[in-house]
CSV table of C-alpha atoms in Angstrom, one decimal:
chain,number,residue,atom,x,y,z
H,1,MET,CA,42.7,-0.8,-4.1
H,2,THR,CA,42.2,2.7,-2.8
H,3,ILE,CA,39.0,4.5,-2.0
H,4,ALA,CA,39.8,6.9,-5.0
H,5,ASN,CA,39.8,3.9,-7.2
H,6,MET,CA,36.6,2.4,-5.9
H,7,MET,CA,34.7,5.8,-6.0
H,8,GLN,CA,33.9,5.7,-9.6
H,9,GLN,CA,32.0,9.0,-10.8
H,10,LYS,CA,30.7,7.4,-14.0
H,11,CYS,CA,28.2,4.6,-14.7
H,12,PHE,CA,29.1,1.2,-15.9
H,13,VAL,CA,27.3,0.0,-19.1
H,14,ALA,CA,28.4,-2.8,-21.5
H,15,GLY,CA,31.6,-3.0,-19.8
H,16,ALA,CA,32.5,0.8,-20.2
H,17,TRP,CA,32.4,3.6,-17.7
H,18,VAL,CA,30.2,6.4,-19.2
H,19,ASN,CA,28.7,9.7,-18.4
H,20,ALA,CA,24.9,10.6,-18.9
H,21,ASP,CA,24.1,11.6,-22.5
H,22,ASN,CA,23.4,15.1,-21.7
H,23,GLY,CA,26.3,15.3,-19.3
H,24,GLN,CA,24.3,16.1,-16.2
H,25,THR,CA,25.4,15.1,-12.8
H,26,ILE,CA,23.9,14.7,-9.2
H,27,ALA,CA,25.9,15.9,-6.1
H,28,VAL,CA,26.8,13.1,-3.4
H,29,ASN,CA,27.1,14.5,0.2
H,30,ASN,CA,28.4,13.1,3.2
H,31,PRO,CA,25.5,13.2,5.8
H,32,ALA,CA,27.9,13.5,8.6
H,33,ASN,CA,29.1,17.0,7.6
H,34,GLY,CA,27.0,17.9,4.6
H,35,GLU,CA,30.0,18.2,2.4
H,36,GLN,CA,30.0,17.2,-1.2
H,37,ILE,CA,32.2,14.1,-1.9
H,38,GLY,CA,31.5,13.8,-5.6
H,39,THR,CA,29.0,13.6,-8.3
H,40,VAL,CA,27.6,10.8,-10.4
H,41,PRO,CA,25.8,10.9,-13.9
H,42,ASN,CA,22.1,11.8,-13.9
H,43,CYS,CA,21.1,9.2,-16.4
H,44,GLY,CA,17.6,8.6,-17.6
H,45,ALA,CA,15.5,6.4,-20.0
H,46,ASP,CA,17.8,6.6,-23.1
H,47,GLU,CA,20.9,5.4,-21.0
H,48,THR,CA,18.7,2.7,-19.4
H,49,GLU,CA,17.6,1.3,-22.8
H,50,LYS,CA,21.3,1.2,-23.7
H,51,ALA,CA,22.1,-0.8,-20.6
H,52,ILE,CA,19.2,-3.2,-21.0
H,53,ALA,CA,20.0,-3.8,-24.7
H,54,ALA,CA,23.6,-4.6,-23.6
H,55,ALA,CA,22.2,-6.9,-20.8
H,56,ALA,CA,20.0,-8.8,-23.3
H,57,GLU,CA,22.9,-9.2,-25.7
H,58,ALA,CA,25.3,-10.6,-22.9
H,59,PHE,CA,22.5,-12.9,-21.7
H,60,LYS,CA,22.7,-14.8,-25.0
H,61,SER,CA,26.1,-16.1,-24.0
H,62,TRP,CA,26.3,-15.7,-20.3
H,63,SER,CA,23.3,-17.8,-19.9
H,64,GLN,CA,25.0,-20.7,-21.7
H,65,THR,CA,28.4,-20.6,-19.7
H,66,ASP,CA,29.3,-23.6,-17.7
H,67,THR,CA,28.2,-23.3,-14.0
H,68,SER,CA,31.8,-24.0,-13.0
H,69,TYR,CA,32.8,-20.8,-15.1
H,70,ARG,CA,30.3,-18.8,-13.2
H,71,VAL,CA,31.0,-20.2,-9.8
H,72,ASP,CA,34.7,-19.3,-10.3
H,73,LEU,CA,34.1,-15.7,-11.2
H,74,LEU,CA,31.7,-15.4,-8.2
H,75,ARG,CA,34.5,-16.9,-5.8
H,76,LYS,CA,36.9,-14.4,-7.3
H,77,LEU,CA,34.4,-11.7,-6.5
H,78,HIS,CA,34.0,-12.9,-3.1
H,79,ALA,CA,37.7,-12.7,-2.5
H,80,ALA,CA,38.1,-9.2,-4.0
H,81,LEU,CA,35.4,-8.0,-1.6
H,82,LEU,CA,37.3,-9.3,1.4
H,83,GLU,CA,40.4,-8.1,0.2
H,84,ASN,CA,39.2,-4.6,-0.2
H,85,GLN,CA,36.9,-4.7,2.7
H,86,GLU,CA,38.3,-1.6,4.7
H,87,GLU,CA,38.3,0.6,1.6
H,88,LEU,CA,34.7,-0.5,0.7
H,89,ALA,CA,33.6,-0.1,4.4
H,90,GLN,CA,35.1,3.5,4.5
H,91,LEU,CA,33.5,4.5,1.2
H,92,LEU,CA,30.2,3.3,2.6
H,93,THR,CA,30.3,5.2,5.8
H,94,LEU,CA,31.6,8.4,3.9
H,95,GLU,CA,28.3,8.5,1.7
H,96,GLN,CA,25.6,6.9,4.1
H,97,GLY,CA,26.9,7.7,7.7
H,98,LYS,CA,26.5,4.5,9.5
H,99,PRO,CA,29.5,3.6,12.0
H,100,LEU,CA,32.6,2.1,10.4
H,101,ALA,CA,32.1,-1.0,12.5
H,102,GLU,CA,28.7,-1.5,10.8
H,103,SER,CA,30.2,-0.8,7.5
H,104,ARG,CA,32.7,-3.5,7.7
H,105,GLY,CA,29.9,-6.0,8.8
H,106,GLU,CA,27.9,-5.0,5.8
H,107,ILE,CA,30.8,-5.5,3.4
H,108,ALA,CA,31.4,-9.1,5.0
H,109,ILE,CA,27.7,-10.2,4.8
H,110,GLY,CA,27.7,-8.9,1.1
H,111,ALA,CA,30.7,-11.1,0.4
H,112,ALA,CA,29.1,-14.0,2.1
H,113,TYR,CA,25.8,-13.8,-0.1
H,114,ILE,CA,28.1,-13.9,-3.1
H,115,LEU,CA,29.8,-17.1,-1.8
H,116,TRP,CA,26.5,-18.5,-0.7
H,117,PHE,CA,24.8,-18.4,-4.2
H,118,ALA,CA,28.1,-19.5,-5.7
H,119,GLU,CA,27.7,-22.7,-3.7
H,120,GLU,CA,23.8,-22.9,-3.9
H,121,ILE,CA,23.8,-22.9,-7.8
H,122,ARG,CA,25.3,-26.4,-7.7
H,123,ARG,CA,22.2,-27.7,-5.7
H,124,ALA,CA,19.6,-26.1,-8.3
H,125,LYS,CA,18.5,-29.6,-9.3
H,126,GLY,CA,15.7,-30.4,-11.5
H,127,GLU,CA,13.4,-33.6,-11.4
H,128,ILE,CA,12.5,-36.7,-13.5
H,129,VAL,CA,8.9,-37.1,-12.8
H,130,PRO,CA,7.3,-40.7,-12.8
H,131,ALA,CA,5.3,-40.8,-16.1
H,132,PRO,CA,1.7,-42.4,-16.1
H,133,ALA,CA,2.9,-44.4,-19.1
H,134,ASN,CA,6.2,-46.4,-19.9
H,135,ASP,CA,6.8,-44.9,-23.2
H,136,ARG,CA,7.6,-41.4,-22.1
H,137,LYS,CA,10.1,-39.6,-19.6
H,138,LEU,CA,8.8,-36.3,-17.8
H,139,LEU,CA,11.6,-33.7,-17.1
H,140,VAL,CA,11.4,-30.6,-14.8
H,141,THR,CA,14.3,-28.3,-15.4
H,142,HIS,CA,15.5,-24.9,-14.4
H,143,HIS,CA,16.7,-22.0,-16.4
H,144,PRO,CA,17.8,-18.4,-15.9
H,145,VAL,CA,14.9,-15.9,-16.1
H,146,GLY,CA,16.7,-13.3,-18.3
H,147,VAL,CA,17.7,-9.9,-17.9
H,148,VAL,CA,17.1,-8.6,-14.2
H,149,GLY,CA,16.5,-5.1,-13.2
H,150,ALA,CA,17.6,-4.4,-9.6
H,151,ILE,CA,16.6,-1.3,-7.7
H,152,THR,CA,18.4,-0.9,-4.3
H,153,PRO,CA,18.1,1.4,-1.3
H,154,TRP,CA,20.4,3.9,0.4
H,155,ASN,CA,20.4,2.2,3.9
H,156,PHE,CA,22.4,-0.9,3.0
H,157,PRO,CA,23.8,0.2,-0.4
H,158,SER,CA,26.4,-2.6,-0.7
H,159,SER,CA,24.6,-5.7,1.0
H,160,MET,CA,21.3,-5.2,-0.7
H,161,LEU,CA,22.9,-5.2,-4.1
H,162,ALA,CA,24.8,-8.5,-3.0
H,163,ARG,CA,21.5,-10.1,-2.3
H,164,LYS,CA,20.4,-9.5,-6.1
H,165,LEU,CA,23.8,-9.8,-7.9
H,166,GLY,CA,24.7,-13.1,-6.2
H,167,PRO,CA,21.7,-15.1,-7.3
H,168,ALA,CA,21.2,-13.4,-10.6
H,169,LEU,CA,24.7,-14.1,-11.7
H,170,ALA,CA,24.9,-17.6,-10.2
H,171,ALA,CA,21.7,-18.5,-12.2
H,172,GLY,CA,23.0,-17.1,-15.5
H,173,CYS,CA,21.0,-13.8,-15.6
H,174,THR,CA,22.5,-10.4,-16.6
H,175,VAL,CA,21.6,-7.2,-14.5
H,176,VAL,CA,20.9,-3.7,-14.8
H,177,ALA,CA,21.1,-2.1,-11.4
H,178,LYS,CA,19.9,1.3,-10.3
H,179,PRO,CA,21.2,2.1,-6.7
H,180,ALA,CA,19.9,5.2,-4.7
H,181,THR,CA,21.2,8.5,-5.7
H,182,ALA,CA,22.2,9.2,-1.9
H,183,THR,CA,24.5,6.3,-1.9
H,184,PRO,CA,25.7,5.5,-5.4
H,185,TYR,CA,29.4,4.8,-4.8
H,186,SER,CA,29.0,1.5,-3.0
H,187,ALA,CA,27.0,0.1,-5.8
H,188,LEU,CA,29.4,1.5,-8.5
H,189,ALA,CA,32.3,-0.2,-6.5
H,190,TRP,CA,30.7,-3.5,-7.1
H,191,ALA,CA,31.1,-2.7,-11.0
H,192,VAL,CA,34.8,-2.0,-10.5
H,193,LEU,CA,35.4,-5.4,-8.9
H,194,CYS,CA,33.1,-7.3,-11.4
H,195,GLU,CA,35.3,-5.8,-14.1
H,196,GLN,CA,38.5,-6.5,-12.1
H,197,VAL,CA,37.6,-10.1,-11.7
H,198,GLY,CA,36.5,-10.7,-15.3
H,199,PHE,CA,32.8,-10.5,-15.6
H,200,PRO,CA,31.9,-10.3,-19.5
H,201,PRO,CA,30.9,-6.8,-20.7
H,202,GLY,CA,27.0,-6.3,-20.3
H,203,VAL,CA,26.6,-8.9,-17.6
H,204,VAL,CA,26.7,-6.2,-14.8
H,205,ASN,CA,25.5,-2.8,-15.6
H,206,ILE,CA,25.0,-0.1,-12.9
H,207,LEU,CA,23.1,3.3,-13.6
H,208,THR,CA,22.8,6.3,-11.4
H,209,GLY,CA,20.2,9.0,-12.0
H,210,SER,CA,16.4,9.7,-12.1
H,211,SER,CA,14.5,7.1,-10.2
H,212,ARG,CA,11.4,7.7,-12.2
H,213,ASP,CA,13.3,7.6,-15.6
H,214,ILE,CA,15.5,4.6,-15.1
H,215,GLY,CA,12.8,2.9,-13.2
H,216,GLY,CA,10.1,3.5,-15.8
H,217,ALA,CA,12.5,2.3,-18.6
H,218,ILE,CA,13.2,-1.0,-16.6
H,219,MET,CA,9.5,-1.7,-16.0
H,220,SER,CA,8.3,-0.9,-19.6
H,221,SER,CA,11.1,-3.0,-21.2
H,222,PRO,CA,10.0,-6.4,-22.6
H,223,HIS,CA,13.5,-7.6,-22.4
H,224,VAL,CA,13.6,-7.1,-18.6
H,225,ARG,CA,12.0,-10.3,-17.4
H,226,LYS,CA,12.5,-9.9,-13.6
H,227,VAL,CA,12.7,-6.8,-11.2
H,228,THR,CA,13.8,-7.1,-7.7
H,229,PHE,CA,13.3,-4.1,-5.4
H,230,THR,CA,14.3,-3.2,-2.0
H,231,GLY,CA,12.5,0.1,-0.6
H,232,SER,CA,9.2,1.3,0.6
H,233,THR,CA,5.9,-0.3,0.3
H,234,GLU,CA,4.4,2.6,-1.5
H,235,VAL,CA,7.0,2.4,-4.4
H,236,GLY,CA,6.8,-1.4,-4.4
H,237,LYS,CA,3.1,-1.3,-5.1
H,238,THR,CA,3.8,1.2,-8.0
H,239,LEU,CA,6.3,-1.3,-9.4
H,240,ILE,CA,3.9,-4.4,-9.0
H,241,ARG,CA,1.3,-2.5,-11.0
H,242,GLN,CA,3.7,-1.5,-13.7
H,243,SER,CA,5.1,-5.2,-13.9
H,244,ALA,CA,1.5,-6.2,-15.1
H,245,GLU,CA,2.1,-4.7,-18.6
H,246,THR,CA,4.9,-7.1,-19.4
H,247,VAL,CA,4.1,-9.9,-16.8
H,248,LYS,CA,7.6,-9.5,-15.2
H,249,LYS,CA,8.6,-11.9,-12.3
H,250,VAL,CA,9.0,-9.6,-9.3
H,251,SER,CA,10.7,-9.8,-5.9
H,252,MET,CA,9.7,-6.9,-3.4
H,253,GLU,CA,11.4,-6.5,-0.1
H,254,LEU,CA,9.3,-3.6,1.3
H,255,GLY,CA,8.6,-1.7,4.5
H,256,GLY,CA,8.3,-3.2,8.2
H,257,ASN,CA,6.8,-2.3,11.3
H,258,ALA,CA,8.5,-4.9,13.7
H,259,PRO,CA,7.2,-5.7,17.3
H,260,PHE,CA,9.7,-6.6,19.8
H,261,ILE,CA,7.8,-8.3,22.7
H,262,VAL,CA,9.3,-9.0,26.2
H,263,PHE,CA,7.5,-11.2,28.5
H,264,ASP,CA,7.8,-11.3,32.3
H,265,ASP,CA,9.8,-14.5,32.2
H,266,ALA,CA,12.4,-13.1,29.8
H,267,ASP,CA,16.0,-12.9,30.4
H,268,ILE,CA,16.2,-9.0,30.7
H,269,ASP,CA,20.0,-8.8,30.1
H,270,ALA,CA,19.5,-10.7,26.7
H,271,ALA,CA,16.4,-8.5,26.0
H,272,ILE,CA,18.2,-5.2,26.4
H,273,GLU,CA,21.1,-6.4,24.3
H,274,GLY,CA,18.7,-7.6,21.7
H,275,ALA,CA,16.8,-4.3,21.8
H,276,MET,CA,19.8,-2.2,21.3
H,277,ILE,CA,20.9,-4.2,18.3
H,278,SER,CA,17.5,-4.4,16.7
H,279,LYS,CA,16.4,-0.9,17.2
H,280,TYR,CA,19.7,1.3,16.9
H,281,ARG,CA,21.5,-0.5,14.3
H,282,ASN,CA,22.1,2.1,11.4
H,283,MET,CA,20.4,4.6,13.5
H,284,GLY,CA,17.2,2.8,13.4
H,285,GLN,CA,17.2,3.0,9.6
H,286,THR,CA,16.7,-0.6,8.5
H,287,CYS,CA,13.4,-2.3,7.6
H,288,VAL,CA,13.8,-5.0,10.2
H,289,CYS,CA,14.3,-2.5,13.0
H,290,THR,CA,12.1,-2.5,16.0
H,291,ASN,CA,9.2,-0.1,15.6
H,292,ARG,CA,7.2,-1.0,18.7
H,293,PHE,CA,8.6,-2.4,22.0
H,294,TYR,CA,5.8,-4.3,23.9
H,295,VAL,CA,6.8,-5.0,27.6
H,296,GLN,CA,4.7,-7.1,29.9
H,297,SER,CA,3.4,-5.2,33.1
H,298,GLY,CA,5.6,-7.3,35.6
H,299,ILE,CA,8.9,-6.0,34.1
H,300,HIS,CA,7.9,-2.9,32.3
H,301,ASN,CA,9.4,-0.4,34.7
H,302,GLU,CA,12.7,-2.3,34.8
H,303,PHE,CA,13.0,-2.8,31.2
H,304,VAL,CA,12.1,0.9,30.6
H,305,SER,CA,14.8,2.1,33.1
H,306,ARG,CA,17.4,0.0,31.5
H,307,LEU,CA,16.5,0.7,27.9
H,308,THR,CA,16.6,4.3,28.8
H,309,GLN,CA,20.1,4.1,30.3
H,310,ALA,CA,21.5,2.0,27.4
H,311,THR,CA,20.1,4.4,24.9
H,312,ALA,CA,21.6,7.4,26.8
H,313,ASP,CA,25.0,5.7,26.8
H,314,LEU,CA,25.1,5.6,23.0
H,315,CYS,CA,28.0,7.5,21.5
H,316,VAL,CA,26.8,9.8,18.7
H,317,GLY,CA,29.2,11.2,16.0
H,318,ASP,CA,30.9,11.0,12.7
H,319,GLY,CA,30.9,7.3,11.8
H,320,MET,CA,34.4,7.4,10.7
H,321,GLN,CA,35.5,8.1,14.2
H,322,ALA,CA,36.5,5.2,16.7
H,323,GLY,CA,33.8,4.3,19.3
H,324,VAL,CA,30.8,6.0,17.4
H,325,GLU,CA,27.7,3.9,17.7
H,326,GLN,CA,25.2,6.4,16.1
H,327,GLY,CA,26.0,8.4,13.0
H,328,PRO,CA,23.8,10.9,11.4
H,329,LEU,CA,20.5,10.3,9.8
H,330,ILE,CA,20.6,10.1,5.9
H,331,ASP,CA,19.0,13.7,5.3
H,332,ILE,CA,16.9,16.3,6.9
H,333,SER,CA,13.5,14.7,5.7
H,334,ALA,CA,14.4,11.8,7.9
H,335,VAL,CA,15.1,14.0,10.8
H,336,GLN,CA,11.7,15.7,10.3
H,337,LYS,CA,9.9,12.4,10.1
H,338,VAL,CA,11.1,11.4,13.5
H,339,GLU,CA,10.2,14.9,15.0
H,340,GLN,CA,6.8,14.5,13.7
H,341,MET,CA,6.3,11.2,15.3
H,342,ILE,CA,7.6,12.5,18.7
H,343,ALA,CA,5.2,15.4,18.5
H,344,ASP,CA,2.3,13.2,17.6
H,345,ALA,CA,3.2,10.8,20.5
H,346,THR,CA,3.6,13.6,23.1
H,347,ALA,CA,0.3,15.2,22.0
H,348,LYS,CA,-1.5,12.0,22.7
H,349,GLY,CA,0.1,11.3,26.1
H,350,GLY,CA,3.4,9.8,25.3
H,351,GLN,CA,6.3,10.7,27.6
H,352,VAL,CA,9.9,11.3,26.2
H,353,VAL,CA,12.1,9.8,29.0
H,354,GLN,CA,15.4,10.0,26.8
H,355,GLY,CA,16.5,12.2,24.0
H,356,GLY,CA,13.6,13.6,21.7
H,357,GLU,CA,15.6,16.4,20.0
H,358,ARG,CA,18.3,17.1,17.4
H,359,HIS,CA,21.7,16.4,18.6
H,360,ALA,CA,24.0,19.3,19.6
H,361,LEU,CA,26.4,18.1,16.7
H,362,GLY,CA,23.8,19.7,14.2
H,363,GLY,CA,23.2,18.6,10.8
H,364,THR,CA,21.1,15.5,10.7
H,365,PHE,CA,22.4,14.0,13.9
H,366,PHE,CA,19.4,13.2,16.3
H,367,GLN,CA,19.5,12.0,19.9
H,368,PRO,CA,18.6,8.4,20.4
H,369,THR,CA,15.1,8.6,21.9
H,370,VAL,CA,12.9,6.5,24.3
H,371,ILE,CA,9.0,7.3,24.7
H,372,THR,CA,7.0,5.4,27.0
H,373,ASN,CA,3.1,5.4,27.5
H,374,ALA,CA,2.9,4.5,23.9
H,375,LYS,CA,-0.6,3.9,22.6
H,376,ALA,CA,-2.2,2.4,19.3
H,377,ASN,CA,-3.5,5.6,18.2
H,378,MET,CA,0.0,7.2,17.8
H,379,GLN,CA,1.6,7.5,14.4
H,380,PHE,CA,4.4,5.0,14.9
H,381,ALA,CA,2.0,2.3,16.0
H,382,THR,CA,1.2,1.9,12.3
H,383,ASP,CA,4.0,3.8,10.3
H,384,GLU,CA,7.6,2.7,9.9
H,385,ILE,CA,9.9,5.0,12.1
H,386,PHE,CA,13.3,4.5,10.2
H,387,GLY,CA,15.0,6.5,12.9
H,388,PRO,CA,16.6,6.2,16.5
H,389,LEU,CA,13.2,6.4,18.2
H,390,SER,CA,12.0,3.5,20.8
H,391,ALA,CA,8.3,3.4,21.4
H,392,VAL,CA,7.4,1.3,24.5
H,393,PHE,CA,4.0,-0.1,24.9
H,394,GLN,CA,2.9,-2.0,28.2
H,395,PHE,CA,0.7,-5.2,27.9
H,396,GLU,CA,-0.9,-7.7,30.1
H,397,ASP,CA,-1.3,-11.1,28.6
H,398,GLU,CA,-0.2,-13.0,25.5
H,399,ALA,CA,-3.4,-12.9,23.4
H,400,GLU,CA,-3.5,-9.1,23.9
H,401,VAL,CA,0.1,-8.6,22.7
H,402,ILE,CA,-0.2,-11.1,19.7
H,403,ALA,CA,-3.2,-9.2,18.5
H,404,ALA,CA,-1.4,-5.8,18.8
H,405,ALA,CA,1.7,-7.0,17.1
H,406,ASN,CA,-0.2,-8.2,14.0
H,407,ALA,CA,-2.3,-5.1,14.0
H,408,THR,CA,-0.5,-3.7,11.0
H,409,GLU,CA,-0.6,-4.2,7.3
H,410,PHE,CA,3.2,-5.0,7.4
H,411,GLY,CA,4.7,-8.5,8.0
H,412,LEU,CA,8.5,-8.5,7.7
H,413,ALA,CA,10.1,-8.8,11.2
H,414,ALA,CA,9.2,-9.6,14.7
H,415,TYR,CA,11.2,-10.3,18.0
H,416,ALA,CA,10.0,-11.9,21.2
H,417,TYR,CA,11.9,-12.6,24.5
H,418,THR,CA,10.5,-15.4,26.7
H,419,ARG,CA,11.8,-18.7,28.4
H,420,ASP,CA,8.5,-20.4,28.1
H,421,VAL,CA,9.0,-23.1,25.4
H,422,GLY,CA,5.4,-23.7,24.8
H,423,ARG,CA,5.0,-19.8,24.1
H,424,VAL,CA,7.9,-20.0,21.6
H,425,PHE,CA,6.1,-22.3,19.4
H,426,ARG,CA,2.6,-20.4,19.9
H,427,LEU,CA,4.4,-17.0,18.7
H,428,SER,CA,6.1,-18.9,15.8
H,429,ASP,CA,2.6,-20.0,14.7
H,430,ALA,CA,0.7,-16.7,15.6
H,431,LEU,CA,2.9,-13.9,14.6
H,432,GLU,CA,2.2,-12.8,10.9
H,433,TYR,CA,5.8,-12.0,9.9
H,434,GLY,CA,8.2,-13.6,7.5
H,435,LEU,CA,11.2,-13.3,10.0
H,436,ILE,CA,10.8,-14.0,13.6
H,437,GLY,CA,13.6,-13.8,16.2
H,438,ILE,CA,13.2,-15.4,19.6
H,439,ASN,CA,15.6,-14.2,22.2
H,440,SER,CA,17.8,-12.7,19.4
H,441,GLY,CA,17.8,-9.2,18.0
H,442,LEU,CA,19.9,-10.1,15.0
H,443,ILE,CA,18.7,-12.9,12.9
H,444,THR,CA,19.7,-12.3,9.3
H,445,THR,CA,22.1,-14.9,7.8
H,446,VAL,CA,22.8,-15.8,4.4
H,447,GLU,CA,21.6,-19.4,4.8
H,448,VAL,CA,17.8,-18.6,5.2
H,449,PRO,CA,15.2,-16.9,3.2
H,450,PHE,CA,14.8,-13.1,4.1
H,451,GLY,CA,11.3,-11.5,3.2
H,452,GLY,CA,8.2,-10.6,4.5
H,453,LEU,CA,4.4,-11.2,4.4
H,454,LYS,CA,1.4,-9.1,3.7
H,455,GLU,CA,2.4,-5.7,2.5
H,456,SER,CA,6.1,-6.2,3.4
H,457,GLY,CA,6.6,-7.9,0.1
H,458,LEU,CA,6.9,-10.8,-2.3
H,459,GLY,CA,9.6,-13.4,-2.8
H,460,LYS,CA,12.6,-14.1,-0.8
H,461,GLU,CA,16.3,-13.3,-0.6
H,462,GLY,CA,19.0,-15.6,0.8
H,463,GLY,CA,18.8,-19.3,1.3
H,464,SER,CA,17.7,-21.7,-1.4
H,465,GLN,CA,14.6,-19.6,-1.9
H,466,GLY,CA,16.6,-16.6,-2.9
H,467,LEU,CA,17.9,-18.5,-6.0
H,468,SER,CA,14.7,-19.8,-7.0
H,469,ASP,CA,13.5,-16.4,-7.8
H,470,TYR,CA,15.9,-16.1,-10.6
H,471,LEU,CA,15.0,-19.3,-12.2
H,472,GLU,CA,12.3,-20.4,-14.6
H,473,THR,CA,10.8,-23.8,-14.4
H,474,LYS,CA,10.3,-25.9,-17.6
H,475,TYR,CA,8.5,-29.1,-18.2
H,476,THR,CA,9.5,-31.3,-21.1
H,477,ALA,CA,7.6,-34.6,-21.9
H,478,ILE,CA,9.5,-37.1,-24.1
H,479,ALA,CA,7.5,-39.7,-25.7
H,480,GLY,CA,8.0,-42.5,-28.1
H,481,ILE,CA,10.7,-44.0,-26.0
């Protein structure tokens, strides 16, 4: 299938490709050059209510389908994703900017999530609980929660939808999805493939347009029984408050402020490799990206020197070009946020040892940056960076760095490098994070739960836990046996 076939400029509702009722559209631009690549419908509450109605009607039959039928469709969807991996990756880079190699990886892991949940639904077992009396049986069973509202971000516009569609469809739920307006085509391409492999009308619905109007309609609808959201903690809190009116089940994958701790006994080669992956993947625009490097004093200078050199060596350019490792930031607001953090840090004694300015390529390209002498009173110590900025703090002992690492309302991802086995287990216990990587900067995989603690969210994606969020549990007592 060609990119032109994938890049639908209409929404998908009840098995049909439709425009906004009022005909309005939103322009979609390539962040690498600012050029418009197309438009998508600017839908609102009315169109969302139609999509919810279609999903609610489809749920009646979809929820009753054989597990083997749903598994077969998911396997076909997995195959379709891999068959069209290159076209999907190019479309993703075109609208989002990340290097093409990263886009290929995103399509691959999205397909892996679909296959994982196709397999995991076969293991969603209930229980027969021992009864206190012999004349009855006590059954615990699991059932699809209902219509799911899925709201996805721009930084991983394909794989974030995979994490939500996979378990929802496997469980027997139907979906109304709202992708970010900056990167809608990767989501709409999922609708193309779902239609191609034979998902019934109304099972998957994808709307583009006003976040406030579409999100408001999803949150207020009594027919939507679960909402899954990936995005900022601020928006997540608003959705949680709104969910109370109809007591929806919610999954929230929110912001992060990941520490990356390097102890004196670390393998520095491995630590630098992990640092580059965990910091600069997607130009630093991921919720699990390193926000704060904490380096023990004994190796601080060597680590900074090597991190600075590796950062300077990164190839910046259009993500469609071979060899590019850093594409543009998503928009000018992202550039300004990084600049604001650099200005705040330097005003408080931080030292820019690499980068620190907009790139010569112009637009939203930014120099990969390293700042040393970072302190707890600097903005990036508490706020998520979401850009190619490495902030390096120095520490003396284990207790000090654990306290510093935990000094945030976030609790998504943390990384640490050490060869002390006892310390590994102490860190696993003490770090207040849902995801912990020891001696690895890339830890996400479909087989394990992905999700944070504290204000980084509720619920999990991936693993067996990712399926349970789309199931309700019932207990049935059968007496008179």
